[in-house]
């Protein structure tokens, strides 16, 4: 497979991955805006625009959009994150042009009908209700609010019912005109076509929406959020106590980015990880447990989360703390590092087999770094991580002074995190 990139005069960026015949094609249009670009008043507007983009354009109504995707065998979807909004479809190779045209239409020609807007707000209210019935999601949102207090990351991607109620069609148009500009648009395509053909299609169906010349602004690479240590205790009728806590990490531009992923995988990312083996396999305290790094342009954190019987929370936390302290004092082993490298290289290579994953990975490379990071470069980054790198990051992360945590339970014990003091 071969990868090509191009920046058009209006700032639109294209990344194209040529794949073999008889492989599905993926078209992704990504926008460099998400909930981090919102404020308290318009919280949730990025996600609302994503929903409204499928509700009708100047050429098609919502039903026609859905039927047309199915007519040429495409599976279409979209998602909003803290930092981006993406619209994508996987289709047959011979339908790539139709797919680009239709995605371009819904992203850039949506009419944002006011009646549809009110109906879609109700749909999102139900989405919010759904997440509020999920204990692990409640804890995740509360943890994010604690860790990223007074930063754009503390707000929910979906917004709140109160903020959504007050968003008008004019608010949407103002936000769209501010952020849906050429320099914020990245088109990522995986298909069996010539690069020249793809360039012509993007010119015809995407670049036509942007007449002004524009340049891409480099992201600030020096931001790192270090929160004040704080804890939250939520009372709910639940079958299991949900726990999540975490520590500050570097931002996504860190030279240790790959090291963070290997470190988290070894410590709590797989069935062979230290936390899984100790907390689940040896003590039988949880069904699952995870250690996850979230590195982004504004900083980062490494979090640990699990659910357990209310009476086992303290023992689980004591077991985790013992593993943390042991790791900081004695470090990882070469055997653990070698196993993690093999796993992550396998993950990188296998993701190449799925066009949607490849398209999203290429999109993120341009979004954050404004350059393509090839598969061979990713593999080389994994191979370059040393045991000293791994242990240095572990010692850096596990600082109890900056720890934040959240617990949700029938009868929350507000002393359980005291073992980390």
PDB file of C-alpha atoms in Angstrom, residues 1-288:
ATOM      1  CA  UNK A   1       0.000   0.000   0.000  1.00  0.00           C
ATOM      2  CA  UNK A   2       1.121   3.519  -0.778  1.00  0.00           C
ATOM      3  CA  UNK A   3       0.099   6.759   0.922  1.00  0.00           C
ATOM      4  CA  UNK A   4      -0.153  10.233  -0.607  1.00  0.00           C
ATOM      5  CA  UNK A   5      -0.894  13.641   0.889  1.00  0.00           C
ATOM      6  CA  UNK A   6      -1.821  16.998  -0.574  1.00  0.00           C
ATOM      7  CA  UNK A   7      -2.704  20.438   0.761  1.00  0.00           C
ATOM      8  CA  UNK A   8      -4.997  22.461  -1.491  1.00  0.00           C
ATOM      9  CA  UNK A   9      -4.700  26.271  -1.763  1.00  0.00           C
ATOM     10  CA  UNK A  10      -7.843  26.713   0.389  1.00  0.00           C
ATOM     11  CA  UNK A  11      -6.230  24.729   3.243  1.00  0.00           C
ATOM     12  CA  UNK A  12      -8.144  21.478   2.743  1.00  0.00           C
ATOM     13  CA  UNK A  13      -5.826  18.545   3.458  1.00  0.00           C
ATOM     14  CA  UNK A  14      -6.057  15.194   1.704  1.00  0.00           C
ATOM     15  CA  UNK A  15      -4.494  11.906   2.737  1.00  0.00           C
ATOM     16  CA  UNK A  16      -4.997   8.951   0.420  1.00  0.00           C
ATOM     17  CA  UNK A  17      -4.091   5.311   0.974  1.00  0.00           C
ATOM     18  CA  UNK A  18      -4.105   3.124  -2.129  1.00  0.00           C
ATOM     19  CA  UNK A  19      -5.226  -0.436  -1.393  1.00  0.00           C
ATOM     20  CA  UNK A  20      -5.514  -3.605  -3.423  1.00  0.00           C
ATOM     21  CA  UNK A  21      -8.492  -4.541  -5.564  1.00  0.00           C
ATOM     22  CA  UNK A  22     -11.496  -6.215  -3.892  1.00  0.00           C
ATOM     23  CA  UNK A  23     -10.913  -4.296  -0.660  1.00  0.00           C
ATOM     24  CA  UNK A  24     -13.644  -2.006   0.725  1.00  0.00           C
ATOM     25  CA  UNK A  25     -13.106   1.724   0.336  1.00  0.00           C
ATOM     26  CA  UNK A  26     -13.492   4.303   3.110  1.00  0.00           C
ATOM     27  CA  UNK A  27     -14.127   8.018   2.771  1.00  0.00           C
ATOM     28  CA  UNK A  28     -13.759  10.206   5.862  1.00  0.00           C
ATOM     29  CA  UNK A  29     -14.284  13.957   6.169  1.00  0.00           C
ATOM     30  CA  UNK A  30     -12.860  15.233   9.443  1.00  0.00           C
ATOM     31  CA  UNK A  31     -13.230  18.696  10.933  1.00  0.00           C
ATOM     32  CA  UNK A  32     -10.748  20.158  13.392  1.00  0.00           C
ATOM     33  CA  UNK A  33     -13.364  21.130  15.953  1.00  0.00           C
ATOM     34  CA  UNK A  34     -15.090  19.408  18.840  1.00  0.00           C
ATOM     35  CA  UNK A  35     -16.378  20.075  22.328  1.00  0.00           C
ATOM     36  CA  UNK A  36     -13.087  21.789  23.273  1.00  0.00           C
ATOM     37  CA  UNK A  37     -14.026  24.625  20.923  1.00  0.00           C
ATOM     38  CA  UNK A  38     -17.286  25.275  22.721  1.00  0.00           C
ATOM     39  CA  UNK A  39     -18.212  27.393  25.724  1.00  0.00           C
ATOM     40  CA  UNK A  40     -20.705  26.909  28.519  1.00  0.00           C
ATOM     41  CA  UNK A  41     -23.492  28.564  26.520  1.00  0.00           C
ATOM     42  CA  UNK A  42     -23.171  26.481  23.340  1.00  0.00           C
ATOM     43  CA  UNK A  43     -21.931  23.252  24.975  1.00  0.00           C
ATOM     44  CA  UNK A  44     -22.897  20.309  22.773  1.00  0.00           C
ATOM     45  CA  UNK A  45     -23.159  22.263  19.527  1.00  0.00           C
ATOM     46  CA  UNK A  46     -20.436  20.264  17.719  1.00  0.00           C
ATOM     47  CA  UNK A  47     -22.287  17.024  18.435  1.00  0.00           C
ATOM     48  CA  UNK A  48     -25.615  18.635  17.511  1.00  0.00           C
ATOM     49  CA  UNK A  49     -24.236  19.725  14.115  1.00  0.00           C
ATOM     50  CA  UNK A  50     -22.998  16.178  13.519  1.00  0.00           C
ATOM     51  CA  UNK A  51     -26.532  14.881  14.080  1.00  0.00           C
ATOM     52  CA  UNK A  52     -28.164  17.609  11.993  1.00  0.00           C
ATOM     53  CA  UNK A  53     -25.891  16.932   9.031  1.00  0.00           C
ATOM     54  CA  UNK A  54     -27.927  13.793   8.300  1.00  0.00           C
ATOM     55  CA  UNK A  55     -31.296  15.566   8.540  1.00  0.00           C
ATOM     56  CA  UNK A  56     -31.408  17.219   5.140  1.00  0.00           C
ATOM     57  CA  UNK A  57     -29.498  19.342   2.635  1.00  0.00           C
ATOM     58  CA  UNK A  58     -30.496  21.716  -0.133  1.00  0.00           C
ATOM     59  CA  UNK A  59     -30.582  18.662  -2.450  1.00  0.00           C
ATOM     60  CA  UNK A  60     -31.810  15.776  -0.276  1.00  0.00           C
ATOM     61  CA  UNK A  61     -34.053  15.180   2.701  1.00  0.00           C
ATOM     62  CA  UNK A  62     -33.103  12.840   5.570  1.00  0.00           C
ATOM     63  CA  UNK A  63     -34.834   9.811   4.051  1.00  0.00           C
ATOM     64  CA  UNK A  64     -33.172  10.328   0.679  1.00  0.00           C
ATOM     65  CA  UNK A  65     -29.765  10.578   2.343  1.00  0.00           C
ATOM     66  CA  UNK A  66     -30.199   7.247   4.122  1.00  0.00           C
ATOM     67  CA  UNK A  67     -31.610   5.447   1.088  1.00  0.00           C
ATOM     68  CA  UNK A  68     -28.919   6.794  -1.220  1.00  0.00           C
ATOM     69  CA  UNK A  69     -26.125   5.547   1.037  1.00  0.00           C
ATOM     70  CA  UNK A  70     -27.722   2.100   1.001  1.00  0.00           C
ATOM     71  CA  UNK A  71     -28.309   2.229  -2.770  1.00  0.00           C
ATOM     72  CA  UNK A  72     -24.566   2.184  -3.421  1.00  0.00           C
ATOM     73  CA  UNK A  73     -23.748  -0.203  -0.589  1.00  0.00           C
ATOM     74  CA  UNK A  74     -22.316   2.303   1.873  1.00  0.00           C
ATOM     75  CA  UNK A  75     -22.352   2.097   5.655  1.00  0.00           C
ATOM     76  CA  UNK A  76     -22.257   5.680   6.904  1.00  0.00           C
ATOM     77  CA  UNK A  77     -21.768   7.106  10.376  1.00  0.00           C
ATOM     78  CA  UNK A  78     -20.273  10.031  12.265  1.00  0.00           C
ATOM     79  CA  UNK A  79     -18.816  10.854  15.661  1.00  0.00           C
ATOM     80  CA  UNK A  80     -17.800  13.858  17.720  1.00  0.00           C
ATOM     81  CA  UNK A  81     -14.897  13.929  20.163  1.00  0.00           C
ATOM     82  CA  UNK A  82     -13.311  16.560  22.353  1.00  0.00           C
ATOM     83  CA  UNK A  83     -11.129  17.645  19.430  1.00  0.00           C
ATOM     84  CA  UNK A  84     -12.783  16.692  16.147  1.00  0.00           C
ATOM     85  CA  UNK A  85     -15.964  15.853  14.259  1.00  0.00           C
ATOM     86  CA  UNK A  86     -15.837  13.076  11.668  1.00  0.00           C
ATOM     87  CA  UNK A  87     -18.202  11.887   8.961  1.00  0.00           C
ATOM     88  CA  UNK A  88     -17.333   8.643   7.204  1.00  0.00           C
ATOM     89  CA  UNK A  89     -18.627   5.831   5.040  1.00  0.00           C
ATOM     90  CA  UNK A  90     -17.323   2.443   3.939  1.00  0.00           C
ATOM     91  CA  UNK A  91     -18.401   1.402   0.472  1.00  0.00           C
ATOM     92  CA  UNK A  92     -17.545  -0.511  -2.690  1.00  0.00           C
ATOM     93  CA  UNK A  93     -14.571   0.810  -4.618  1.00  0.00           C
ATOM     94  CA  UNK A  94     -16.710   1.677  -7.654  1.00  0.00           C
ATOM     95  CA  UNK A  95     -18.909   3.892  -5.439  1.00  0.00           C
ATOM     96  CA  UNK A  96     -16.182   6.160  -4.065  1.00  0.00           C
ATOM     97  CA  UNK A  97     -17.214   9.154  -6.172  1.00  0.00           C
ATOM     98  CA  UNK A  98     -20.846   8.836  -5.104  1.00  0.00           C
ATOM     99  CA  UNK A  99     -19.701   8.521  -1.502  1.00  0.00           C
ATOM    100  CA  UNK A 100     -17.516  11.656  -1.637  1.00  0.00           C
ATOM    101  CA  UNK A 101     -20.315  13.638  -3.272  1.00  0.00           C
ATOM    102  CA  UNK A 102     -22.918  12.560  -0.717  1.00  0.00           C
ATOM    103  CA  UNK A 103     -20.674  13.067   2.320  1.00  0.00           C
ATOM    104  CA  UNK A 104     -19.651  16.462   0.964  1.00  0.00           C
ATOM    105  CA  UNK A 105     -23.306  17.378   0.533  1.00  0.00           C
ATOM    106  CA  UNK A 106     -24.383  16.460   4.070  1.00  0.00           C
ATOM    107  CA  UNK A 107     -21.351  18.067   5.714  1.00  0.00           C
ATOM    108  CA  UNK A 108     -21.309  21.347   3.789  1.00  0.00           C
ATOM    109  CA  UNK A 109     -24.859  21.814   2.449  1.00  0.00           C
ATOM    110  CA  UNK A 110     -27.049  20.967   5.439  1.00  0.00           C
ATOM    111  CA  UNK A 111     -30.020  23.308   5.821  1.00  0.00           C
ATOM    112  CA  UNK A 112     -30.455  22.842   9.594  1.00  0.00           C
ATOM    113  CA  UNK A 113     -34.239  22.953   9.375  1.00  0.00           C
ATOM    114  CA  UNK A 114     -35.697  24.357  12.590  1.00  0.00           C
ATOM    115  CA  UNK A 115     -38.365  21.654  12.943  1.00  0.00           C
ATOM    116  CA  UNK A 116     -35.743  18.950  12.447  1.00  0.00           C
ATOM    117  CA  UNK A 117     -33.494  20.773  14.921  1.00  0.00           C
ATOM    118  CA  UNK A 118     -36.074  20.506  17.705  1.00  0.00           C
ATOM    119  CA  UNK A 119     -36.695  16.827  16.941  1.00  0.00           C
ATOM    120  CA  UNK A 120     -32.970  16.053  16.935  1.00  0.00           C
ATOM    121  CA  UNK A 121     -32.526  17.801  20.268  1.00  0.00           C
ATOM    122  CA  UNK A 122     -35.061  15.324  21.656  1.00  0.00           C
ATOM    123  CA  UNK A 123     -33.034  12.467  20.166  1.00  0.00           C
ATOM    124  CA  UNK A 124     -29.895  13.742  21.895  1.00  0.00           C
ATOM    125  CA  UNK A 125     -31.820  14.133  25.160  1.00  0.00           C
ATOM    126  CA  UNK A 126     -32.551  10.407  24.930  1.00  0.00           C
ATOM    127  CA  UNK A 127     -28.868   9.759  24.209  1.00  0.00           C
ATOM    128  CA  UNK A 128     -28.001  11.715  27.363  1.00  0.00           C
ATOM    129  CA  UNK A 129     -30.599   9.709  29.314  1.00  0.00           C
ATOM    130  CA  UNK A 130     -29.054   6.496  28.015  1.00  0.00           C
ATOM    131  CA  UNK A 131     -25.595   7.442  29.264  1.00  0.00           C
ATOM    132  CA  UNK A 132     -27.022   8.544  32.608  1.00  0.00           C
ATOM    133  CA  UNK A 133     -28.249   4.961  33.078  1.00  0.00           C
ATOM    134  CA  UNK A 134     -24.688   3.626  32.641  1.00  0.00           C
ATOM    135  CA  UNK A 135     -22.655   3.783  35.887  1.00  0.00           C
ATOM    136  CA  UNK A 136     -19.290   3.519  34.123  1.00  0.00           C
ATOM    137  CA  UNK A 137     -20.208   6.426  31.836  1.00  0.00           C
ATOM    138  CA  UNK A 138     -21.325   8.542  34.797  1.00  0.00           C
ATOM    139  CA  UNK A 139     -17.999   7.948  36.532  1.00  0.00           C
ATOM    140  CA  UNK A 140     -16.037   8.697  33.342  1.00  0.00           C
ATOM    141  CA  UNK A 141     -17.795  12.040  32.904  1.00  0.00           C
ATOM    142  CA  UNK A 142     -17.328  12.957  36.552  1.00  0.00           C
ATOM    143  CA  UNK A 143     -13.662  11.986  36.462  1.00  0.00           C
ATOM    144  CA  UNK A 144     -13.155  14.162  33.352  1.00  0.00           C
ATOM    145  CA  UNK A 145     -14.903  17.066  35.054  1.00  0.00           C
ATOM    146  CA  UNK A 146     -12.648  16.737  38.112  1.00  0.00           C
ATOM    147  CA  UNK A 147      -9.390  16.224  36.277  1.00  0.00           C
ATOM    148  CA  UNK A 148      -9.986  18.966  33.714  1.00  0.00           C
ATOM    149  CA  UNK A 149     -11.800  21.537  35.855  1.00  0.00           C
ATOM    150  CA  UNK A 150     -11.689  25.052  34.357  1.00  0.00           C
ATOM    151  CA  UNK A 151     -10.463  23.762  30.996  1.00  0.00           C
ATOM    152  CA  UNK A 152     -12.395  23.047  27.767  1.00  0.00           C
ATOM    153  CA  UNK A 153     -12.119  19.323  28.500  1.00  0.00           C
ATOM    154  CA  UNK A 154     -14.430  19.398  31.528  1.00  0.00           C
ATOM    155  CA  UNK A 155     -17.577  19.748  29.388  1.00  0.00           C
ATOM    156  CA  UNK A 156     -19.507  16.770  28.055  1.00  0.00           C
ATOM    157  CA  UNK A 157     -19.343  16.116  24.314  1.00  0.00           C
ATOM    158  CA  UNK A 158     -23.135  15.826  24.235  1.00  0.00           C
ATOM    159  CA  UNK A 159     -23.607  19.062  26.160  1.00  0.00           C
ATOM    160  CA  UNK A 160     -26.416  19.325  28.689  1.00  0.00           C
ATOM    161  CA  UNK A 161     -30.159  19.486  28.225  1.00  0.00           C
ATOM    162  CA  UNK A 162     -30.127  23.110  29.369  1.00  0.00           C
ATOM    163  CA  UNK A 163     -27.375  24.173  26.958  1.00  0.00           C
ATOM    164  CA  UNK A 164     -28.964  22.317  24.030  1.00  0.00           C
ATOM    165  CA  UNK A 165     -32.407  23.820  24.630  1.00  0.00           C
ATOM    166  CA  UNK A 166     -31.046  27.299  24.017  1.00  0.00           C
ATOM    167  CA  UNK A 167     -29.020  26.588  20.855  1.00  0.00           C
ATOM    168  CA  UNK A 168     -30.698  28.163  17.812  1.00  0.00           C
ATOM    169  CA  UNK A 169     -30.273  27.674  14.088  1.00  0.00           C
ATOM    170  CA  UNK A 170     -28.356  30.971  13.964  1.00  0.00           C
ATOM    171  CA  UNK A 171     -25.997  29.685  16.668  1.00  0.00           C
ATOM    172  CA  UNK A 172     -25.334  26.623  14.507  1.00  0.00           C
ATOM    173  CA  UNK A 173     -24.667  28.731  11.414  1.00  0.00           C
ATOM    174  CA  UNK A 174     -22.284  30.999  13.351  1.00  0.00           C
ATOM    175  CA  UNK A 175     -20.372  28.012  14.725  1.00  0.00           C
ATOM    176  CA  UNK A 176     -20.321  26.285  11.341  1.00  0.00           C
ATOM    177  CA  UNK A 177     -18.991  29.391   9.557  1.00  0.00           C
ATOM    178  CA  UNK A 178     -16.290  29.824  12.183  1.00  0.00           C
ATOM    179  CA  UNK A 179     -14.953  26.265  12.320  1.00  0.00           C
ATOM    180  CA  UNK A 180     -16.009  24.475   9.126  1.00  0.00           C
ATOM    181  CA  UNK A 181     -13.355  26.307   7.111  1.00  0.00           C
ATOM    182  CA  UNK A 182     -10.865  24.932   4.604  1.00  0.00           C
ATOM    183  CA  UNK A 183      -7.881  24.885   6.947  1.00  0.00           C
ATOM    184  CA  UNK A 184      -9.880  22.764   9.418  1.00  0.00           C
ATOM    185  CA  UNK A 185     -10.957  20.135   6.883  1.00  0.00           C
ATOM    186  CA  UNK A 186      -9.113  16.832   6.422  1.00  0.00           C
ATOM    187  CA  UNK A 187     -10.262  14.295   3.848  1.00  0.00           C
ATOM    188  CA  UNK A 188      -8.936  10.773   4.417  1.00  0.00           C
ATOM    189  CA  UNK A 189      -9.609   8.181   1.718  1.00  0.00           C
ATOM    190  CA  UNK A 190      -8.670   4.518   1.442  1.00  0.00           C
ATOM    191  CA  UNK A 191      -9.449   3.041  -1.987  1.00  0.00           C
ATOM    192  CA  UNK A 192      -8.112   1.294  -5.076  1.00  0.00           C
ATOM    193  CA  UNK A 193      -7.866   4.401  -7.269  1.00  0.00           C
ATOM    194  CA  UNK A 194      -5.160   6.553  -8.778  1.00  0.00           C
ATOM    195  CA  UNK A 195      -4.074   9.482  -6.622  1.00  0.00           C
ATOM    196  CA  UNK A 196      -4.821  11.880  -9.479  1.00  0.00           C
ATOM    197  CA  UNK A 197      -8.401  10.572  -9.600  1.00  0.00           C
ATOM    198  CA  UNK A 198      -8.851  11.135  -5.880  1.00  0.00           C
ATOM    199  CA  UNK A 199      -7.425  14.665  -6.119  1.00  0.00           C
ATOM    200  CA  UNK A 200      -9.917  15.499  -8.860  1.00  0.00           C
ATOM    201  CA  UNK A 201     -12.835  14.117  -6.828  1.00  0.00           C
ATOM    202  CA  UNK A 202     -11.877  16.090  -3.719  1.00  0.00           C
ATOM    203  CA  UNK A 203     -11.504  19.238  -5.813  1.00  0.00           C
ATOM    204  CA  UNK A 204     -14.918  18.687  -7.375  1.00  0.00           C
ATOM    205  CA  UNK A 205     -16.954  17.793  -4.291  1.00  0.00           C
ATOM    206  CA  UNK A 206     -15.065  19.202  -1.275  1.00  0.00           C
ATOM    207  CA  UNK A 207     -12.813  22.071  -2.282  1.00  0.00           C
ATOM    208  CA  UNK A 208     -15.650  23.715  -4.183  1.00  0.00           C
ATOM    209  CA  UNK A 209     -17.068  24.831  -0.827  1.00  0.00           C
ATOM    210  CA  UNK A 210     -13.982  26.917   0.047  1.00  0.00           C
ATOM    211  CA  UNK A 211     -12.949  29.769  -2.224  1.00  0.00           C
ATOM    212  CA  UNK A 212     -10.469  31.610  -0.012  1.00  0.00           C
ATOM    213  CA  UNK A 213      -6.809  30.677   0.258  1.00  0.00           C
ATOM    214  CA  UNK A 214      -5.837  29.469   3.709  1.00  0.00           C
ATOM    215  CA  UNK A 215      -2.946  27.962   5.621  1.00  0.00           C
ATOM    216  CA  UNK A 216      -3.038  25.395   8.402  1.00  0.00           C
ATOM    217  CA  UNK A 217      -2.132  26.783  11.826  1.00  0.00           C
ATOM    218  CA  UNK A 218       0.287  24.639  13.832  1.00  0.00           C
ATOM    219  CA  UNK A 219      -0.998  23.555  17.235  1.00  0.00           C
ATOM    220  CA  UNK A 220       0.526  24.782  20.489  1.00  0.00           C
ATOM    221  CA  UNK A 221       2.730  21.895  21.612  1.00  0.00           C
ATOM    222  CA  UNK A 222       3.647  23.178  25.073  1.00  0.00           C
ATOM    223  CA  UNK A 223       0.385  22.725  26.993  1.00  0.00           C
ATOM    224  CA  UNK A 224       0.262  20.257  29.886  1.00  0.00           C
ATOM    225  CA  UNK A 225      -2.614  20.241  32.389  1.00  0.00           C
ATOM    226  CA  UNK A 226      -1.713  19.427  35.995  1.00  0.00           C
ATOM    227  CA  UNK A 227      -4.888  19.313  38.111  1.00  0.00           C
ATOM    228  CA  UNK A 228      -5.381  19.931  41.800  1.00  0.00           C
ATOM    229  CA  UNK A 229      -5.852  16.638  43.610  1.00  0.00           C
ATOM    230  CA  UNK A 230      -9.564  16.119  44.270  1.00  0.00           C
ATOM    231  CA  UNK A 231     -12.079  13.308  44.666  1.00  0.00           C
ATOM    232  CA  UNK A 232     -15.786  12.889  44.074  1.00  0.00           C
ATOM    233  CA  UNK A 233     -18.264  10.432  45.596  1.00  0.00           C
ATOM    234  CA  UNK A 234     -21.589   9.752  43.875  1.00  0.00           C
ATOM    235  CA  UNK A 235     -24.524   7.902  45.398  1.00  0.00           C
ATOM    236  CA  UNK A 236     -26.610   5.668  43.103  1.00  0.00           C
ATOM    237  CA  UNK A 237     -28.491   2.397  43.379  1.00  0.00           C
ATOM    238  CA  UNK A 238     -26.057   0.105  41.563  1.00  0.00           C
ATOM    239  CA  UNK A 239     -25.075  -3.557  41.630  1.00  0.00           C
ATOM    240  CA  UNK A 240     -21.345  -2.727  41.620  1.00  0.00           C
ATOM    241  CA  UNK A 241     -19.252   0.148  42.872  1.00  0.00           C
ATOM    242  CA  UNK A 242     -17.597   1.986  39.974  1.00  0.00           C
ATOM    243  CA  UNK A 243     -14.136   3.479  40.536  1.00  0.00           C
ATOM    244  CA  UNK A 244     -11.928   5.611  38.311  1.00  0.00           C
ATOM    245  CA  UNK A 245      -8.803   7.548  39.242  1.00  0.00           C
ATOM    246  CA  UNK A 246      -5.863   8.949  37.364  1.00  0.00           C
ATOM    247  CA  UNK A 247      -2.686  10.961  37.128  1.00  0.00           C
ATOM    248  CA  UNK A 248      -1.335  13.731  34.863  1.00  0.00           C
ATOM    249  CA  UNK A 249       0.613  12.791  31.746  1.00  0.00           C
ATOM    250  CA  UNK A 250       2.357  14.594  28.899  1.00  0.00           C
ATOM    251  CA  UNK A 251       0.493  15.891  25.860  1.00  0.00           C
ATOM    252  CA  UNK A 252       0.188  14.065  22.541  1.00  0.00           C
ATOM    253  CA  UNK A 253       3.268  15.794  21.127  1.00  0.00           C
ATOM    254  CA  UNK A 254       5.543  14.138  23.694  1.00  0.00           C
ATOM    255  CA  UNK A 255       8.435  12.061  22.403  1.00  0.00           C
ATOM    256  CA  UNK A 256       7.206   9.470  24.930  1.00  0.00           C
ATOM    257  CA  UNK A 257       3.814   9.004  23.217  1.00  0.00           C
ATOM    258  CA  UNK A 258       4.500   5.397  22.224  1.00  0.00           C
ATOM    259  CA  UNK A 259       6.110   4.700  25.596  1.00  0.00           C
ATOM    260  CA  UNK A 260       2.896   5.752  27.364  1.00  0.00           C
ATOM    261  CA  UNK A 261       0.866   3.237  25.374  1.00  0.00           C
ATOM    262  CA  UNK A 262       3.307   0.399  26.049  1.00  0.00           C
ATOM    263  CA  UNK A 263       3.490   1.308  29.746  1.00  0.00           C
ATOM    264  CA  UNK A 264      -0.309   1.342  30.141  1.00  0.00           C
ATOM    265  CA  UNK A 265      -0.688  -1.930  28.228  1.00  0.00           C
ATOM    266  CA  UNK A 266       1.811  -3.757  30.430  1.00  0.00           C
ATOM    267  CA  UNK A 267       0.384  -2.340  33.644  1.00  0.00           C
ATOM    268  CA  UNK A 268      -3.328  -2.708  32.943  1.00  0.00           C
ATOM    269  CA  UNK A 269      -4.157  -2.978  29.262  1.00  0.00           C
ATOM    270  CA  UNK A 270      -4.476  -6.678  28.598  1.00  0.00           C
ATOM    271  CA  UNK A 271      -5.192 -10.049  30.178  1.00  0.00           C
ATOM    272  CA  UNK A 272      -1.476 -10.546  30.780  1.00  0.00           C
ATOM    273  CA  UNK A 273      -1.126  -7.145  32.468  1.00  0.00           C
ATOM    274  CA  UNK A 274      -0.057  -6.756  36.073  1.00  0.00           C
ATOM    275  CA  UNK A 275      -3.402  -5.371  37.241  1.00  0.00           C
ATOM    276  CA  UNK A 276      -5.478  -8.029  35.474  1.00  0.00           C
ATOM    277  CA  UNK A 277      -3.322 -10.845  36.791  1.00  0.00           C
ATOM    278  CA  UNK A 278      -3.209  -9.535  40.342  1.00  0.00           C
ATOM    279  CA  UNK A 279      -6.631  -7.924  40.911  1.00  0.00           C
ATOM    280  CA  UNK A 280      -8.744 -10.363  38.878  1.00  0.00           C
ATOM    281  CA  UNK A 281      -6.845 -13.620  38.478  1.00  0.00           C
ATOM    282  CA  UNK A 282      -5.141 -13.823  41.877  1.00  0.00           C
ATOM    283  CA  UNK A 283      -7.694 -12.088  44.116  1.00  0.00           C
ATOM    284  CA  UNK A 284     -10.929 -12.426  42.086  1.00  0.00           C
ATOM    285  CA  UNK A 285     -12.008  -8.878  42.923  1.00  0.00           C
ATOM    286  CA  UNK A 286     -13.155  -7.661  39.486  1.00  0.00           C
ATOM    287  CA  UNK A 287     -14.416  -8.903  36.158  1.00  0.00           C
ATOM    288  CA  UNK A 288     -12.304  -6.378  34.273  1.00  0.00           C
TER     289      UNK A 288
END
